[in-house]
Amino acid sequence: LGISLLLLSSDWWLPKVLPAVLRHWDVQVTSLERLDQGQWELLELEYAADGMVVRVDAMRVPSVWRYVRARWPAADVASLRVELRQLTVELCPAVATTPEPAAPDIVDQLNRVRLALSTYAAWLPALEIDQVLLRSEQGPVLTLHDLSLRDWQLALRLESPHVPAPMRVRADIHPE
């Protein structure tokens, strides 16, 4: 009964508590509002640690109650979506205290991402991001437009000063 009551009332209390909880993990949120469509909108999120600053201007996520209703018992998480307008990642200069590590193995990294996603696939809603900006102290590194990840299908448009022309990317990233 206690858990049910918490879930049923989460639209009321969680928007008031979540910013304080996120601050515990160094995530700042300017505001969190409940929307009529069973969604929450988080405005001006920022995470500054681990050699980077990550900013999101606006993020819409399903409310806990809507997520639970979609997940149980019908298991229809595909109807849910997380939407971001602009995600900016600024890489901070690292202080060299140890020797430079070897270049990462891209295939190994992709396999790790696939494994992590496959572990939680049944719980992950679709993801749509209008624009992702990756910057270093030297300037823009990469820009992704219209990123979509749904049912293991990744689609995006990529631009970079390091690539001669914009590219459309479509990939099935299913682990099998």
Short mmCIF file of C-alpha atoms in Angstrom, two decimals:
data_model
loop_
_atom_site.label_atom_id
_atom_site.label_comp_id
_atom_site.label_asym_id
_atom_site.label_seq_id
_atom_site.Cartn_x
_atom_site.Cartn_y
_atom_site.Cartn_z
CA LEU A 1 0.00 0.00 0.00
CA GLY A 2 2.84 2.41 0.86
CA ILE A 3 4.58 2.00 -2.51
CA SER A 4 1.27 2.41 -4.36
CA LEU A 5 0.55 5.61 -2.47
CA LEU A 6 4.03 6.96 -3.25
CA LEU A 7 3.58 6.20 -6.97
CA LEU A 8 0.09 7.65 -7.11
CA SER A 9 1.22 10.88 -5.47
CA SER A 10 4.60 11.15 -7.25
CA ASP A 11 3.35 13.83 -9.67
CA TRP A 12 2.79 16.03 -6.64
CA TRP A 13 5.91 15.45 -4.53
CA LEU A 14 8.68 14.33 -6.89
CA PRO A 15 9.05 17.65 -8.78
CA LYS A 16 9.70 19.30 -5.42
CA VAL A 17 12.25 16.70 -4.28
CA LEU A 18 14.06 15.73 -7.50
CA PRO A 19 16.23 18.89 -7.90
CA ALA A 20 17.65 18.37 -4.39
CA VAL A 21 18.29 14.69 -5.10
CA LEU A 22 20.01 15.51 -8.41
CA ARG A 23 22.26 18.07 -6.66
CA HIS A 24 23.65 15.13 -4.68
CA TRP A 25 25.12 13.89 -8.00
CA ASP A 26 26.30 17.38 -9.05
CA VAL A 27 23.36 17.94 -11.41
CA GLN A 28 21.79 21.39 -11.21
CA VAL A 29 18.22 21.93 -12.44
CA THR A 30 16.75 25.43 -12.73
CA SER A 31 13.15 24.25 -12.79
CA LEU A 32 10.99 21.17 -13.09
CA GLU A 33 7.36 21.45 -14.16
CA ARG A 34 4.58 18.94 -14.54
CA LEU A 35 2.97 19.06 -17.98
CA ASP A 36 -0.57 18.00 -18.83
CA GLN A 37 0.50 15.12 -21.11
CA GLY A 38 1.89 13.01 -18.26
CA GLN A 39 5.35 14.47 -18.72
CA TRP A 40 7.77 16.56 -16.74
CA GLU A 41 9.90 19.28 -18.25
CA LEU A 42 13.27 19.96 -16.69
CA LEU A 43 14.84 23.27 -17.68
CA GLU A 44 18.50 24.24 -17.70
CA LEU A 45 20.24 21.15 -16.40
CA GLU A 46 23.98 21.29 -15.81
CA TYR A 47 26.57 18.76 -14.71
CA ALA A 48 30.14 19.96 -14.20
CA ALA A 49 32.58 17.25 -13.16
CA ASP A 50 34.70 14.44 -14.56
CA GLY A 51 36.53 16.76 -16.97
CA MET A 52 33.43 18.09 -18.70
CA VAL A 53 30.48 20.41 -18.45
CA VAL A 54 27.19 19.01 -19.74
CA ARG A 55 24.25 21.33 -20.32
CA VAL A 56 20.70 20.56 -21.42
CA ASP A 57 18.44 23.51 -22.17
CA ALA A 58 15.19 21.52 -21.87
CA MET A 59 14.34 17.88 -21.28
CA ARG A 60 10.92 16.24 -21.31
CA VAL A 61 10.55 12.90 -19.58
CA PRO A 62 7.53 10.72 -18.79
CA SER A 63 6.22 11.14 -15.28
CA VAL A 64 6.83 8.22 -12.95
CA TRP A 65 3.14 7.34 -12.96
CA ARG A 66 2.95 7.38 -16.78
CA TYR A 67 6.11 5.31 -17.01
CA VAL A 68 4.82 2.68 -14.57
CA ARG A 69 1.47 2.51 -16.40
CA ALA A 70 3.26 1.98 -19.74
CA ARG A 71 5.68 -0.55 -18.30
CA TRP A 72 3.32 -2.62 -16.22
CA PRO A 73 1.50 -4.84 -17.06
CA ALA A 74 1.41 -4.11 -20.82
CA ALA A 75 5.18 -3.56 -21.21
CA ASP A 76 4.60 -0.75 -23.71
CA VAL A 77 7.68 1.36 -23.00
CA ALA A 78 7.97 2.00 -26.76
CA SER A 79 5.14 4.52 -26.43
CA LEU A 80 7.28 6.63 -24.08
CA ARG A 81 9.87 9.18 -25.11
CA VAL A 82 12.63 11.29 -23.59
CA GLU A 83 13.11 14.51 -25.54
CA LEU A 84 15.98 17.00 -25.36
CA ARG A 85 16.23 20.20 -27.36
CA GLN A 86 19.93 20.92 -27.07
CA LEU A 87 22.62 18.92 -25.29
CA THR A 88 26.03 20.59 -25.06
CA VAL A 89 29.14 18.78 -23.85
CA GLU A 90 32.23 20.90 -23.24
CA LEU A 91 35.41 18.97 -22.62
CA CYS A 92 37.63 20.66 -20.06
CA PRO A 93 41.39 20.62 -20.36
CA ALA A 94 42.81 17.76 -18.36
CA VAL A 95 45.62 18.21 -15.89
CA ALA A 96 48.26 15.67 -16.91
CA THR A 97 49.30 13.86 -13.76
CA THR A 98 49.77 10.43 -15.31
CA PRO A 99 51.03 9.26 -18.67
CA GLU A 100 48.55 9.66 -21.54
CA PRO A 101 46.44 6.49 -21.89
CA ALA A 102 46.32 4.62 -25.17
CA ALA A 103 43.64 5.58 -27.68
CA PRO A 104 40.32 3.91 -26.84
CA ASP A 105 39.24 0.89 -28.82
CA ILE A 106 36.05 2.08 -30.59
CA VAL A 107 34.73 -1.45 -31.13
CA ASP A 108 35.26 -2.28 -27.47
CA GLN A 109 33.49 0.93 -26.40
CA LEU A 110 30.56 0.21 -28.72
CA ASN A 111 30.28 -3.32 -27.31
CA ARG A 112 30.20 -1.89 -23.77
CA VAL A 113 27.41 0.52 -24.74
CA ARG A 114 25.45 -2.29 -26.37
CA LEU A 115 25.86 -4.48 -23.29
CA ALA A 116 24.69 -1.69 -20.98
CA LEU A 117 21.71 -0.93 -23.21
CA SER A 118 20.78 -4.59 -23.57
CA THR A 119 20.74 -5.00 -19.78
CA TYR A 120 18.10 -2.28 -19.45
CA ALA A 121 16.44 -2.44 -22.89
CA ALA A 122 13.02 -3.38 -21.56
CA TRP A 123 13.05 -0.27 -19.36
CA LEU A 124 14.43 2.33 -21.78
CA PRO A 125 12.04 4.71 -23.54
CA ALA A 126 12.81 6.17 -26.96
CA LEU A 127 15.28 9.06 -27.04
CA GLU A 128 15.08 12.09 -29.31
CA ILE A 129 17.58 14.95 -29.23
CA ASP A 130 17.28 17.93 -31.56
CA GLN A 131 20.96 18.88 -31.34
CA VAL A 132 24.10 17.61 -29.59
CA LEU A 133 27.17 19.87 -29.51
CA LEU A 134 30.55 18.48 -28.49
CA ARG A 135 33.19 21.14 -27.91
CA SER A 136 36.76 21.19 -26.68
CA GLU A 137 38.92 24.15 -25.74
CA GLN A 138 40.03 24.25 -29.40
CA GLY A 139 36.44 24.72 -30.59
CA PRO A 140 33.64 22.59 -32.05
CA VAL A 141 34.42 18.89 -32.37
CA LEU A 142 31.11 17.40 -33.45
CA THR A 143 27.48 18.37 -33.96
CA LEU A 144 24.67 15.83 -34.16
CA HIS A 145 21.23 16.83 -35.43
CA ASP A 146 17.91 15.00 -35.06
CA LEU A 147 19.31 12.11 -33.05
CA SER A 148 16.77 9.35 -32.53
CA LEU A 149 17.19 6.04 -30.71
CA ARG A 150 14.15 3.78 -30.72
CA ASP A 151 13.99 -0.02 -30.71
CA TRP A 152 17.77 -0.30 -31.21
CA GLN A 153 17.59 1.90 -34.33
CA LEU A 154 19.90 4.92 -34.24
CA ALA A 155 19.45 7.78 -36.71
CA LEU A 156 21.18 11.16 -36.83
CA ARG A 157 22.87 13.75 -39.02
CA LEU A 158 26.52 14.43 -38.19
CA GLU A 159 28.61 17.52 -38.89
CA SER A 160 32.19 18.12 -37.86
CA PRO A 161 35.12 20.28 -38.89
CA HIS A 162 36.97 16.96 -39.16
CA VAL A 163 34.53 15.50 -41.72
CA PRO A 164 34.42 16.94 -45.27
CA ALA A 165 30.62 16.95 -45.57
CA PRO A 166 27.59 16.36 -43.33
CA MET A 167 26.65 12.69 -43.02
CA ARG A 168 23.40 10.88 -42.33
CA VAL A 169 23.86 7.92 -40.03
CA ARG A 170 21.41 5.05 -39.61
CA ALA A 171 22.46 2.04 -37.61
CA ASP A 172 20.99 -1.00 -35.97
CA ILE A 173 22.87 -1.17 -32.66
CA HIS A 174 21.18 -4.30 -31.37
CA PRO A 175 23.77 -6.40 -29.48
CA GLU A 176 23.06 -9.61 -31.38
#
